[in-house]
Short mmCIF file of C-alpha atoms in Angstrom, two decimals:
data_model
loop_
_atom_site.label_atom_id
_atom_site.label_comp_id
_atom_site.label_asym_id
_atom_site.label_seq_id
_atom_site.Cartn_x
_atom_site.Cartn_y
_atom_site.Cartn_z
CA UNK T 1 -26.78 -2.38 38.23
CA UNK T 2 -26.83 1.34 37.23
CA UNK T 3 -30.27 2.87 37.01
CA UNK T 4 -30.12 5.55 33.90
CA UNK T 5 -29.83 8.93 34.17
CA UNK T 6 -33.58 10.48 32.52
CA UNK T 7 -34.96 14.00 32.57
CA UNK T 8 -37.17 15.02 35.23
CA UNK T 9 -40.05 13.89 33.60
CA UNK T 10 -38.96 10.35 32.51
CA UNK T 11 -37.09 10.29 36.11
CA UNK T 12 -40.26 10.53 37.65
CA UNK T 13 -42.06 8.44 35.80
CA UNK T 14 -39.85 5.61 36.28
CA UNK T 15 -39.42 6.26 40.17
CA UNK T 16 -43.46 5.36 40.26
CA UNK T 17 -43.06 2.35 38.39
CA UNK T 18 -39.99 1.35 39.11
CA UNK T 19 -40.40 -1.83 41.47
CA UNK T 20 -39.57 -5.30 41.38
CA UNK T 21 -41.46 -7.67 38.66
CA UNK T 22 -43.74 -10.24 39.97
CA UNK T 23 -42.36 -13.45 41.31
CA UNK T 24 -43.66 -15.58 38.66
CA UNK T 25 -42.08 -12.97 35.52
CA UNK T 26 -38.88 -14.50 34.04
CA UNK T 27 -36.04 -12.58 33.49
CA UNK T 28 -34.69 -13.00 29.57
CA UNK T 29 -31.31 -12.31 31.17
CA UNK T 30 -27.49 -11.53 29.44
CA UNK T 31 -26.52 -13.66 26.60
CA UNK T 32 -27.42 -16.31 24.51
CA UNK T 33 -24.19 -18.21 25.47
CA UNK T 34 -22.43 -17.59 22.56
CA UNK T 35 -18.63 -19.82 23.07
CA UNK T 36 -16.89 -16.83 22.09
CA UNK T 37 -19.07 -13.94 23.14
CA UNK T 38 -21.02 -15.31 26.07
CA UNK T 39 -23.10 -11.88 26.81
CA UNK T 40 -24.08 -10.73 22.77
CA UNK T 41 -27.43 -11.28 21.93
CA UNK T 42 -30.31 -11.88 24.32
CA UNK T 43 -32.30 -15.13 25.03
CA UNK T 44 -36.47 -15.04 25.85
CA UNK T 45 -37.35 -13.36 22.56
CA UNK T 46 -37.05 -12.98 18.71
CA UNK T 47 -36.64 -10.27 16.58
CA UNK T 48 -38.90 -9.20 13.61
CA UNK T 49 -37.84 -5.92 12.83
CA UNK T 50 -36.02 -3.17 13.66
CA UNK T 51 -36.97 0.46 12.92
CA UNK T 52 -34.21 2.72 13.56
CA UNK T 53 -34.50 6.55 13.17
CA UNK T 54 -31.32 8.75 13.62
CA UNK T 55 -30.40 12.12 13.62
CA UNK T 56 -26.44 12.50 12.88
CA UNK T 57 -24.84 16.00 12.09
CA UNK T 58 -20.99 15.71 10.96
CA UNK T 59 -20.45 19.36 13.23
CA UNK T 60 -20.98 17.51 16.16
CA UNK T 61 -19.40 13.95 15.51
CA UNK T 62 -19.32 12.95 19.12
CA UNK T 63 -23.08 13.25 19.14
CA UNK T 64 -26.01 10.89 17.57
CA UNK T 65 -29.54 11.01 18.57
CA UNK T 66 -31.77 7.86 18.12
CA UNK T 67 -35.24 6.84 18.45
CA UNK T 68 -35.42 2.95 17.61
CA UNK T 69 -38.68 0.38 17.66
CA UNK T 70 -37.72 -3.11 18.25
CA UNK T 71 -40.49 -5.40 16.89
CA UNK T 72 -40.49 -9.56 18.40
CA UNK T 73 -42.06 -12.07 19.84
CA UNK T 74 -41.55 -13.42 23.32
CA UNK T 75 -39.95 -17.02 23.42
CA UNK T 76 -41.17 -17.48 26.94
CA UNK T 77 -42.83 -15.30 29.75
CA UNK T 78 -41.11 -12.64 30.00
CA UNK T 79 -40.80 -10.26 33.31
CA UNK T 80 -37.86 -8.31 31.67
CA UNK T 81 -35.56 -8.52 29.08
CA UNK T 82 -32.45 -7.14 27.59
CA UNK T 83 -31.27 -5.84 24.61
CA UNK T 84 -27.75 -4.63 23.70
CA UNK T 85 -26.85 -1.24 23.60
CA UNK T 86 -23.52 0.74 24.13
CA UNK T 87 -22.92 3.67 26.00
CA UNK T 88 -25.83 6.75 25.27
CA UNK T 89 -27.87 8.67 27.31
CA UNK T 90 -31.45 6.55 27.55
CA UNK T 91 -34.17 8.92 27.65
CA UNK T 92 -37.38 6.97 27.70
CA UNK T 93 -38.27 2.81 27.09
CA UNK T 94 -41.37 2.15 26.28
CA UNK T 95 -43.01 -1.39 25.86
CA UNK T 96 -46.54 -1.53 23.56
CA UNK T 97 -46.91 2.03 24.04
CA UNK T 98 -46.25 1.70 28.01
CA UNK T 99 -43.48 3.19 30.20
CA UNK T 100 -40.97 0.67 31.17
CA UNK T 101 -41.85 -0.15 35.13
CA UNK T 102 -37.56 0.01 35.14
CA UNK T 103 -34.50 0.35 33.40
CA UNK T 104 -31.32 -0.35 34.37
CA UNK T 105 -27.74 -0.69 32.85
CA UNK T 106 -26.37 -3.59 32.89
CA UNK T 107 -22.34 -4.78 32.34
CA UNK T 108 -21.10 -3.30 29.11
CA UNK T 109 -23.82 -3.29 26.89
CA UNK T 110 -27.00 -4.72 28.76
CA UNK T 111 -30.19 -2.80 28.70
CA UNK T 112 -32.55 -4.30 31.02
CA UNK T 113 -36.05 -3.87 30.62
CA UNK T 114 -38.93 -4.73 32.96
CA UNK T 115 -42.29 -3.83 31.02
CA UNK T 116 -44.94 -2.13 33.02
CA UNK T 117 -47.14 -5.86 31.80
CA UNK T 118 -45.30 -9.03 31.59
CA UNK T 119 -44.82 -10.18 28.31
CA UNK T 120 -46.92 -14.08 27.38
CA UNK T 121 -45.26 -16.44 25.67
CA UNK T 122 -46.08 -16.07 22.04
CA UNK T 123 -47.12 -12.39 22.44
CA UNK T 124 -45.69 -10.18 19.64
CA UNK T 125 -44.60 -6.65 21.32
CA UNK T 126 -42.50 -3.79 20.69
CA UNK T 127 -39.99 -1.99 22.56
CA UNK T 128 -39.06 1.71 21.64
CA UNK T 129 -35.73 3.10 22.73
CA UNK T 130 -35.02 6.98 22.63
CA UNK T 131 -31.30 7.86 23.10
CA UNK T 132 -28.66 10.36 22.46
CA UNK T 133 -25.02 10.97 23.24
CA UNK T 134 -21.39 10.14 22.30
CA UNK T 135 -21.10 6.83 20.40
CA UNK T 136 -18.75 4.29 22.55
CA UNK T 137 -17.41 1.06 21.16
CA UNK T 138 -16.44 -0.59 17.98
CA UNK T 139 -17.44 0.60 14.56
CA UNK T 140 -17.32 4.32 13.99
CA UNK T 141 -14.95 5.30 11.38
CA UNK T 142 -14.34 9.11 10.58
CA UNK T 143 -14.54 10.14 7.05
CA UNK T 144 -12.23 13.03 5.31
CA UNK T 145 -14.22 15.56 5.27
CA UNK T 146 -16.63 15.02 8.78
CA UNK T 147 -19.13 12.41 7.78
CA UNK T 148 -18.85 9.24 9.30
CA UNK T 149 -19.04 5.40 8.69
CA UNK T 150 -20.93 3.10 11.08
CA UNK T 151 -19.95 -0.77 10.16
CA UNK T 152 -17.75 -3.42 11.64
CA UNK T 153 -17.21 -7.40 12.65
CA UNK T 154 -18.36 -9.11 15.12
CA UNK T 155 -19.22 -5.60 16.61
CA UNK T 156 -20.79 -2.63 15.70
CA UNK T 157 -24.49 -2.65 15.85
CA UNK T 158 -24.94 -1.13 19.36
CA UNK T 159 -22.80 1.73 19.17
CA UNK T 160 -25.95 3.19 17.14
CA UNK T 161 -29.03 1.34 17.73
CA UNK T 162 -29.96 -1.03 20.69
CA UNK T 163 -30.64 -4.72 19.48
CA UNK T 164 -30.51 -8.27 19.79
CA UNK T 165 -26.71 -8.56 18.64
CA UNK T 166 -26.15 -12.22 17.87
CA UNK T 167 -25.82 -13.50 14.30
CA UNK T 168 -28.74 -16.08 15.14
CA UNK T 169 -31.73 -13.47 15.23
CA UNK T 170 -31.44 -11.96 12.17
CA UNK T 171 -34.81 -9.35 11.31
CA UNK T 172 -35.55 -6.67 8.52
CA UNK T 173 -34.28 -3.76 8.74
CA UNK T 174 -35.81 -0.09 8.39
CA UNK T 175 -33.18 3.15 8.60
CA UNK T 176 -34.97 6.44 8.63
CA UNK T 177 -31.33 9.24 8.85
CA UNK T 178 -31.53 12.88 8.98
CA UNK T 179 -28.49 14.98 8.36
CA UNK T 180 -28.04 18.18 7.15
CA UNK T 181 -28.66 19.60 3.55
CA UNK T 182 -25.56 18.89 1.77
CA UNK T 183 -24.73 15.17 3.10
CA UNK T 184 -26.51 12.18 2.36
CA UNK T 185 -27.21 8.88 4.64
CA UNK T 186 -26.83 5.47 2.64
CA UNK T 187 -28.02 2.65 4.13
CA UNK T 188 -28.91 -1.34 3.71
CA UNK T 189 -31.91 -2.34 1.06
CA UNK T 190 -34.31 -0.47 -1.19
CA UNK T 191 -34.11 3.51 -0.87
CA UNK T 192 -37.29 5.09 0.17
CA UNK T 193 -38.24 8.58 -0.22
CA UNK T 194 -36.09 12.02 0.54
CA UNK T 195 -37.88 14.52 2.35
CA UNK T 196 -36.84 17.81 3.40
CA UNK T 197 -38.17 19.45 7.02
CA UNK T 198 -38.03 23.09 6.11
CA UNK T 199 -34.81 23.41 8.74
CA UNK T 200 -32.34 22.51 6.57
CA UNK T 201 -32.13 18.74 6.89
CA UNK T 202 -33.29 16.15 4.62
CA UNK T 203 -33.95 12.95 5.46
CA UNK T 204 -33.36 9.37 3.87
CA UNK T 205 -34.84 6.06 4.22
CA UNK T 206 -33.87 2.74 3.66
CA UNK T 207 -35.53 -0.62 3.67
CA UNK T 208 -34.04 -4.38 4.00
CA UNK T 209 -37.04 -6.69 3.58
CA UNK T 210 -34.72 -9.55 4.16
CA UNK T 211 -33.75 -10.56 7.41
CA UNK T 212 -30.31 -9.15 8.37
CA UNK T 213 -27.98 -9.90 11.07
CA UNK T 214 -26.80 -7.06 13.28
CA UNK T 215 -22.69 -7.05 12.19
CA UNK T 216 -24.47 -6.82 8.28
CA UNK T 217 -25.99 -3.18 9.01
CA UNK T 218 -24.37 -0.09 8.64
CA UNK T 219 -25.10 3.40 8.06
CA UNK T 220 -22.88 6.16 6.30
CA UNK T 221 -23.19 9.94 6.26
CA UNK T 222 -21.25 11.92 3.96
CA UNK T 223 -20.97 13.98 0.66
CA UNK T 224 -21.72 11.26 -1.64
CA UNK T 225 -21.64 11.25 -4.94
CA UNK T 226 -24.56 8.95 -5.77
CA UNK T 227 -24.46 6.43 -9.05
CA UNK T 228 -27.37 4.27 -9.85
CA UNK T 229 -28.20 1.51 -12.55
CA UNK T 230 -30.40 -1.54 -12.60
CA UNK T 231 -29.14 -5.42 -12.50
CA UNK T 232 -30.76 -7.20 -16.37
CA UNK T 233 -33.94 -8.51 -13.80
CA UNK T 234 -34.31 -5.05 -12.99
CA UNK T 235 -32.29 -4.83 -9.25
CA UNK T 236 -31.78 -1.74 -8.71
CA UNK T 237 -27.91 -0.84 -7.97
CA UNK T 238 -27.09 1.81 -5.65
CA UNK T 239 -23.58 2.63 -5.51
CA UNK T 240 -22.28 5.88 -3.43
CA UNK T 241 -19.05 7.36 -2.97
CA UNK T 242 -17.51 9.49 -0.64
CA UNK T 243 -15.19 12.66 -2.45
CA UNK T 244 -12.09 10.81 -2.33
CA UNK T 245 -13.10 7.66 -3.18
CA UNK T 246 -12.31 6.21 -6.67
CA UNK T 247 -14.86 6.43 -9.38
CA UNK T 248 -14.66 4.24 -12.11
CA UNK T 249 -17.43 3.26 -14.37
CA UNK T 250 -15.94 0.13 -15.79
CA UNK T 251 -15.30 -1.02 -11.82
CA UNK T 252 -18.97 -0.22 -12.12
CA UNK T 253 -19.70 -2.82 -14.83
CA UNK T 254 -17.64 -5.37 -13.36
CA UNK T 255 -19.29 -5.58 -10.14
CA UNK T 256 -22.52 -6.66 -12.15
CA UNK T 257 -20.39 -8.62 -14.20
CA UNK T 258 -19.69 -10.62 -11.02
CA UNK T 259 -22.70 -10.55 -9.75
CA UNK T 260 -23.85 -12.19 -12.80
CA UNK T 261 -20.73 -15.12 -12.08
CA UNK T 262 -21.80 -15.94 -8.47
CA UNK T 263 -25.41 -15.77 -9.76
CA UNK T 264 -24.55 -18.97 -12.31
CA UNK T 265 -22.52 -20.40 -9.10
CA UNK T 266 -24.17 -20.45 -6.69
CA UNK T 267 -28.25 -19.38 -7.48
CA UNK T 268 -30.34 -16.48 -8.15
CA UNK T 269 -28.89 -13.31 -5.99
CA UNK T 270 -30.95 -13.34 -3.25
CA UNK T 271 -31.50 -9.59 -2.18
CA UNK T 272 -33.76 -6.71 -3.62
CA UNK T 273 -30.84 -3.81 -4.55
CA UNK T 274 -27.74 -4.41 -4.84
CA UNK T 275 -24.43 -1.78 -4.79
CA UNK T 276 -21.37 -0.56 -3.25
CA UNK T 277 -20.42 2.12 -0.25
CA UNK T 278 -17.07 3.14 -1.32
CA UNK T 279 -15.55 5.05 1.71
CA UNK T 280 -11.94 7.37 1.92
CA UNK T 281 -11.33 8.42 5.30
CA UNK T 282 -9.19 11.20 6.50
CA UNK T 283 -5.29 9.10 5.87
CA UNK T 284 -7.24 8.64 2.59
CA UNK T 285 -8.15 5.16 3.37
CA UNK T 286 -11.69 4.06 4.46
CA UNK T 287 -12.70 0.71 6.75
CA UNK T 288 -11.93 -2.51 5.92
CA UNK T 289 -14.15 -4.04 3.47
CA UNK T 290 -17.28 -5.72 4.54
CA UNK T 291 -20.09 -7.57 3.76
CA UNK T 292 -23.04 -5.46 4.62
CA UNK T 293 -26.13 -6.83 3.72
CA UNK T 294 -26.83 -5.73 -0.03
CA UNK T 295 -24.36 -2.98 0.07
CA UNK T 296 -20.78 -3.93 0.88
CA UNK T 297 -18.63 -1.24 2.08
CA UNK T 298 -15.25 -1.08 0.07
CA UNK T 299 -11.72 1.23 0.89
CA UNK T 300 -10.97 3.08 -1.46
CA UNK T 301 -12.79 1.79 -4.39
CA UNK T 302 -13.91 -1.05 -6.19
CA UNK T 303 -11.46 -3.83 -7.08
CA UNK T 304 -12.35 -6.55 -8.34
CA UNK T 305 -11.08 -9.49 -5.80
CA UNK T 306 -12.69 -7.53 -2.62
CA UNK T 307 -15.56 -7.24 -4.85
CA UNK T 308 -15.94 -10.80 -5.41
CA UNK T 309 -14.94 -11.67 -2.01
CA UNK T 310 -17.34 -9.40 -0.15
CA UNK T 311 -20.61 -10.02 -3.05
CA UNK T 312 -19.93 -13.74 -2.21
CA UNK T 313 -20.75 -13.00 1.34
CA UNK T 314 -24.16 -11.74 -0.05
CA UNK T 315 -24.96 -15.35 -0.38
CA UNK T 316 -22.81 -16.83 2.31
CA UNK T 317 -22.84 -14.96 5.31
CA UNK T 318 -25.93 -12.99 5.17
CA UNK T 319 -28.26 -14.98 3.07
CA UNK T 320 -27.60 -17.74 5.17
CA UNK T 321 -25.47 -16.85 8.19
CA UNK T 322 -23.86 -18.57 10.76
CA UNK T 323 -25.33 -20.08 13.76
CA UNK T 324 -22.58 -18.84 16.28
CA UNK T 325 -18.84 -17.24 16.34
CA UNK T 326 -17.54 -20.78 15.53
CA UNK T 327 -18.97 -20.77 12.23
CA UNK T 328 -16.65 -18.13 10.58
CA UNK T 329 -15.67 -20.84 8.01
CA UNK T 330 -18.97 -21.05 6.39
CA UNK T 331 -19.07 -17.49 5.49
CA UNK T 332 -15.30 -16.83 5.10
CA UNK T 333 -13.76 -20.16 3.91
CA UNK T 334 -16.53 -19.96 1.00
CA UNK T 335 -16.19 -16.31 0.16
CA UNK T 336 -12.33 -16.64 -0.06
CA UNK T 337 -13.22 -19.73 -2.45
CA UNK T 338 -14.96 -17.32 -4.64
CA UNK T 339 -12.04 -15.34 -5.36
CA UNK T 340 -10.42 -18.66 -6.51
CA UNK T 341 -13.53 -19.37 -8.64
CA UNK T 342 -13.26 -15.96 -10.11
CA UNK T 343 -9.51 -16.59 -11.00
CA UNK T 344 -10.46 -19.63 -12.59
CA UNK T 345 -12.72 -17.82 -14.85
CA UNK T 346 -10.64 -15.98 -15.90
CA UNK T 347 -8.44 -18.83 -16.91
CA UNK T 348 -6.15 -19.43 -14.32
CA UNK T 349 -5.47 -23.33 -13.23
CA UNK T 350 -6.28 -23.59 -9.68
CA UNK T 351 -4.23 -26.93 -9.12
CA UNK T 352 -0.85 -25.63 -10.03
CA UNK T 353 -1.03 -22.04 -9.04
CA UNK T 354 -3.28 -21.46 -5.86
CA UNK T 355 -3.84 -24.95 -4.27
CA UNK T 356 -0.62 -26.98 -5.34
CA UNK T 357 1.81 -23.73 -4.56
CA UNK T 358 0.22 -23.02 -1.68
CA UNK T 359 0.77 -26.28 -0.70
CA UNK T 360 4.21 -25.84 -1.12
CA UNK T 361 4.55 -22.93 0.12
CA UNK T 362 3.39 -23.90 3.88
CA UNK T 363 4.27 -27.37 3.77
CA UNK T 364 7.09 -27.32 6.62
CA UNK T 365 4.86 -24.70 8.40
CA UNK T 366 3.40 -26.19 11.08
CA UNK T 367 1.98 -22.47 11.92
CA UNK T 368 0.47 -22.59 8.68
CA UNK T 369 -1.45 -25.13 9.54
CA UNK T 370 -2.46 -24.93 13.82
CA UNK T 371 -5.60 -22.78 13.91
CA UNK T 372 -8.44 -25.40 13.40
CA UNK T 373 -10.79 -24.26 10.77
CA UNK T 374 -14.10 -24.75 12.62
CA UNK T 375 -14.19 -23.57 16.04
CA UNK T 376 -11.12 -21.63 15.81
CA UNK T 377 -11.18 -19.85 19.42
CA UNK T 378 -12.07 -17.39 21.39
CA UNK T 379 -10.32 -14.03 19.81
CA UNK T 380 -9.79 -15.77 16.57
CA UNK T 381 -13.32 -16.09 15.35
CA UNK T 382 -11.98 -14.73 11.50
CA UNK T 383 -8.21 -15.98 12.17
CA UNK T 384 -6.35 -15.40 9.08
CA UNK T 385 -6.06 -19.27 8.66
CA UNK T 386 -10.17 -19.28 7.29
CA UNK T 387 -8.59 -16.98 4.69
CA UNK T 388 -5.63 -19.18 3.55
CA UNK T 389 -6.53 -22.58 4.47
CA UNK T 390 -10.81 -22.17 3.72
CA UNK T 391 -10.20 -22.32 0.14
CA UNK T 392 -7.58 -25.18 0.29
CA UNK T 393 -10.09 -27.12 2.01
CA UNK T 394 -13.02 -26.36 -0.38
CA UNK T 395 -10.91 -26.94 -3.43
CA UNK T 396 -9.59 -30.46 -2.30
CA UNK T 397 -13.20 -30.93 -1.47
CA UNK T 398 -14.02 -30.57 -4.58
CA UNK T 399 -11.74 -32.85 -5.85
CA UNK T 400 -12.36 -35.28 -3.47
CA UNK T 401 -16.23 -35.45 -4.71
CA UNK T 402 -16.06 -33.52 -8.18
CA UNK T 403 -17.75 -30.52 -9.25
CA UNK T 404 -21.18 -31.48 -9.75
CA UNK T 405 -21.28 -32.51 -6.21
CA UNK T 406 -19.46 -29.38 -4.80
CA UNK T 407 -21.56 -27.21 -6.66
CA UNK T 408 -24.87 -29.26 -5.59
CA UNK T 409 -23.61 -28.65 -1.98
CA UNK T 410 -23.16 -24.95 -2.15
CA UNK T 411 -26.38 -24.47 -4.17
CA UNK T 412 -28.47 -26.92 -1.76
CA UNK T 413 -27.05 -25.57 1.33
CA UNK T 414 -28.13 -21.81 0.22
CA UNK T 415 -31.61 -23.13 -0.71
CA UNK T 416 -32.22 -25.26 2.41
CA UNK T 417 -31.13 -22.10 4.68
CA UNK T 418 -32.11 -19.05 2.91
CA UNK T 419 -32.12 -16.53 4.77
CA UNK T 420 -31.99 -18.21 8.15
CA UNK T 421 -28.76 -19.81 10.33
CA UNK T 422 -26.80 -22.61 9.94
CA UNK T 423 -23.70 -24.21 11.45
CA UNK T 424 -20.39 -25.50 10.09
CA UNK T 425 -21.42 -29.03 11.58
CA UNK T 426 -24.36 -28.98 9.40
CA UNK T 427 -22.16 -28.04 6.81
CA UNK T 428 -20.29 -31.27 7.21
CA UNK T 429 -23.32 -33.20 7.09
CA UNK T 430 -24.70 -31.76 4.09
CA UNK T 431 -21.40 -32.63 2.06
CA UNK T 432 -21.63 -36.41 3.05
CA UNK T 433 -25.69 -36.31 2.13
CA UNK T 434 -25.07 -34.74 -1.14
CA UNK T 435 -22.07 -36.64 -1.99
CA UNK T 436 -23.04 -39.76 -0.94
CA UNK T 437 -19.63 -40.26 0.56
CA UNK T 438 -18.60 -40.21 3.97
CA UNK T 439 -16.52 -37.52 4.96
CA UNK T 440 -15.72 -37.86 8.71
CA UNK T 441 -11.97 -37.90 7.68
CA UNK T 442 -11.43 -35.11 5.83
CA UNK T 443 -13.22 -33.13 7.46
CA UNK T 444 -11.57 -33.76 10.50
CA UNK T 445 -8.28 -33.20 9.18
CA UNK T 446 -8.70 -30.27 6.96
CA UNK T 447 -11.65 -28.41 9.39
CA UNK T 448 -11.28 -29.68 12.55
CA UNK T 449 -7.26 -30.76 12.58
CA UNK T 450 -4.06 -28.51 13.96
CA UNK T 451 -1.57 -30.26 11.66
CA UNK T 452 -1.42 -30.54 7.92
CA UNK T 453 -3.96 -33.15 6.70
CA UNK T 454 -2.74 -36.64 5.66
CA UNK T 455 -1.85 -37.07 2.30
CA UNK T 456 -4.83 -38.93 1.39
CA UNK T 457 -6.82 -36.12 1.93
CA UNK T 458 -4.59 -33.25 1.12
CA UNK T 459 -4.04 -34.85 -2.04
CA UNK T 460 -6.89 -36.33 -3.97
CA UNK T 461 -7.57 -37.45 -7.09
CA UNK T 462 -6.13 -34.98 -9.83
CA UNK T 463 -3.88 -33.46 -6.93
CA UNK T 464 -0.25 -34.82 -7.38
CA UNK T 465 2.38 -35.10 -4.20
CA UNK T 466 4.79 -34.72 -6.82
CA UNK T 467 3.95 -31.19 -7.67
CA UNK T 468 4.91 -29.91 -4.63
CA UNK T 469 8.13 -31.63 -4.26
#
């Protein structure tokens, strides 16, 4: 391991404490054994909140400063612990107000921790990082005119704030950014109050009082032109643009408009503001479009199928996320079903021209059809086949056990998860419960199967062979 390099005082300060913890102190350790990303996230604790205060100033974009408080509760007894953070210079750790006795780097992105006290089982604590430096890793997307976008999938998280960076400890979120006069920070949740220091910054705050999972934060600094409105129950909507993003009021209105759709889908939206971070960056393009947690990033500007798409993911995804990397299809195969949905409403006929021609389309393609749905691999956690096939599967779902059912499905598995984890498997199970049917087969051939799925189940009731030809 490779102790961190500290100023004189913090160097000497962890030389005296700096020994080994007691014999009886568990270690947390690496990982929580994710099948695809064995080392994310951390076992021996849980995460309530973090608090994450940055300093970011766009003439010096290979620099960040932060000063985060990790809030949780230890799982276990805890000696030491880890949590994730990429590259930085670590100034000082300190545990409940006390020094870390150590601190070491660990691997990539390991910070291990040994408290100057060993943590009891039970025992709420807090951890509070300060770090500066050049920002390693995935995530950091330059903007056109010097401000920057920090957002990505799987990966992201820890090349700005150290955390707990596993989709299954999911914890509110508090942003505190300060940036110079002239730029703006936009963050996840509620906006708090601006304040000025006298020194030419200002800072902004920003509160998620929902728990979020580390891939659905983000942070943006830029010269944002800032529009806001209010949802009809009063949620306020926050969107901000970059200067060469598209504005356009009426995309405005139609991202409430769908809002308003997925609400009558699927159940009340389940966050506390609402919006958009449209982003241009310097080819005049911005990141891909994500589902950050009650403020989707967009490229460009708002259209309305990435709209739908990444507002579906407000319910499915980070209202209820997934329990690990093999889960993609419960966030993405549902989302992309959306978009069908939304086609639907506005009159298209999903049997003849999205599931039937697709159908046809990839018939003879045994490529088409090779990446399992659930459990996809290593690498291919959001394969493009939970994209194309996802809302295949869903829609001969729901013709397998008819609307009502479908929709009781999707409604019951939002309200039985809400913002918590659950798995594809559970998934599966839930369809059968609700349906009253069983469902081993299909789901085994359209989730779980490398081929295309026996006609019996790629063509149920109301789905005609013929069609296809």
């Amino acid at each position: 391991m490779r102790r961190l390099a500290a100023p004189p005082l913090a160097a000497l300060a962890l030389c005296v404490l700096t020994g080994l913890a007691p014999a009886s102190a568990a270690d947390g350790g690496p990982g929580l054994g994710d099948p695809y990303f064995p080392t994310d996230g951390n076992p021996g604790y849980d995460v309530d909140r973090y608090d994450v205060r940055i300093a970011y100033d766009p003439a010096r974009p290979d620099h960040l400063t932060g000063d985060t408080t990790v809030t949780a509760r230890a799982l276990t007894d805890l000696g030491r612990f880890h949590l994730d953070l990429t590259g930085f210079d670590v100034s000082s750790v300190t545990v409940d107000g006390r020094t870390a006795r150590s601190v070491e780097r660990e691997g990539e992105h390991e910070l291990v921790i040994t408290p100057a006290r060993e943590l009891r089982k039970g025992a709420d604590f807090s951890v509070r990082v300060r770090y500066s430096g050049k920002p390693v890793g995935e995530g950091w997307h330059p903007m056109a005119d010097g401000g920057v976008a920090i957002s990505g999938e799987p990966h992201s998280a820890t090349t700005w704030y150290p955390a707990n960076d596993h989709p299954s400890d999911k914890a509110t979120f508090r942003l505190t950014a300060t940036v110079p006069d002239g730029w703006s920070a936009v963050g996840n949740g509620r906006p708090g109050p601006v304040t000025r220091d006298g020194t030419g910054r200002r800072t902004f705050r920003w509160y998620e009082d929902r728990p979020l999972t580390t891939y659905a934060s983000m942070v943006a600094v830029d010269r944002f032109t800032v529009r806001s409105s209010e949802l009809p129950d009063g949620t306020p909507v926050v969107n901000a643009y970059s200067p060469d993003a598209l504005i356009d009021p009426d995309a405005e209105a139609l991202q409430e408009d769908i809002l308003g759709f997925l609400a009558s889908r699927f159940g009340p939206y389940p966050f506390s503001s609402a919006g958009a971070v449209v982003l241009a960056g310097p080819s005049g393009t911005g990141p891909v479009d994500l589902e950050t947690q009650s403020r989707p990033t967009y490229d460009t500007g708002l259209f309305d199928v990435a709209m739908v798409h990444e507002l579906a993911h407000q319910w499915y995804g980070d209202s209820v996320s997934f329990t690990d990397w093999r889960d993609g299809c419960a966030a993405e195969c549902v989302a992309t079903y959306a978009q069908w949905l939304w086609y639907e409403h506005q009159g298209d006929d999903l049997d003849r021209d999205y599931y039937l021609a697709t159908v046809k389309e990839h018939r003879t393609d045994p490529a088409f059809w090779s990446v399992p749905l659930y459990d996809p691999g290593a690498g291919r956690e959001l394969d493009s086949a939970l994209y194309a096939r996802g809302p295949l599967m869903l829609h001969a779902l729901r013709r397998t056990v008819g609307d009502k059912a479908l929709f009781d499905i999707l409604r019951t598995w939002l309200a039985r998860h809400r913002y918590g984890n659950a798995s594809w498997p559970e998934f599966e199970t839930l369809a059968a419960e609700r349906s009253h049917r069983d469902l081993r087969g299909f789901f085994t051939a359209w989730a779980h199967g490398t081929q295309i799925p026996p006609d019996r189940y790629l063509f149920p009731e109301g789905l005609s062979r013929a069609a296809t030809g």
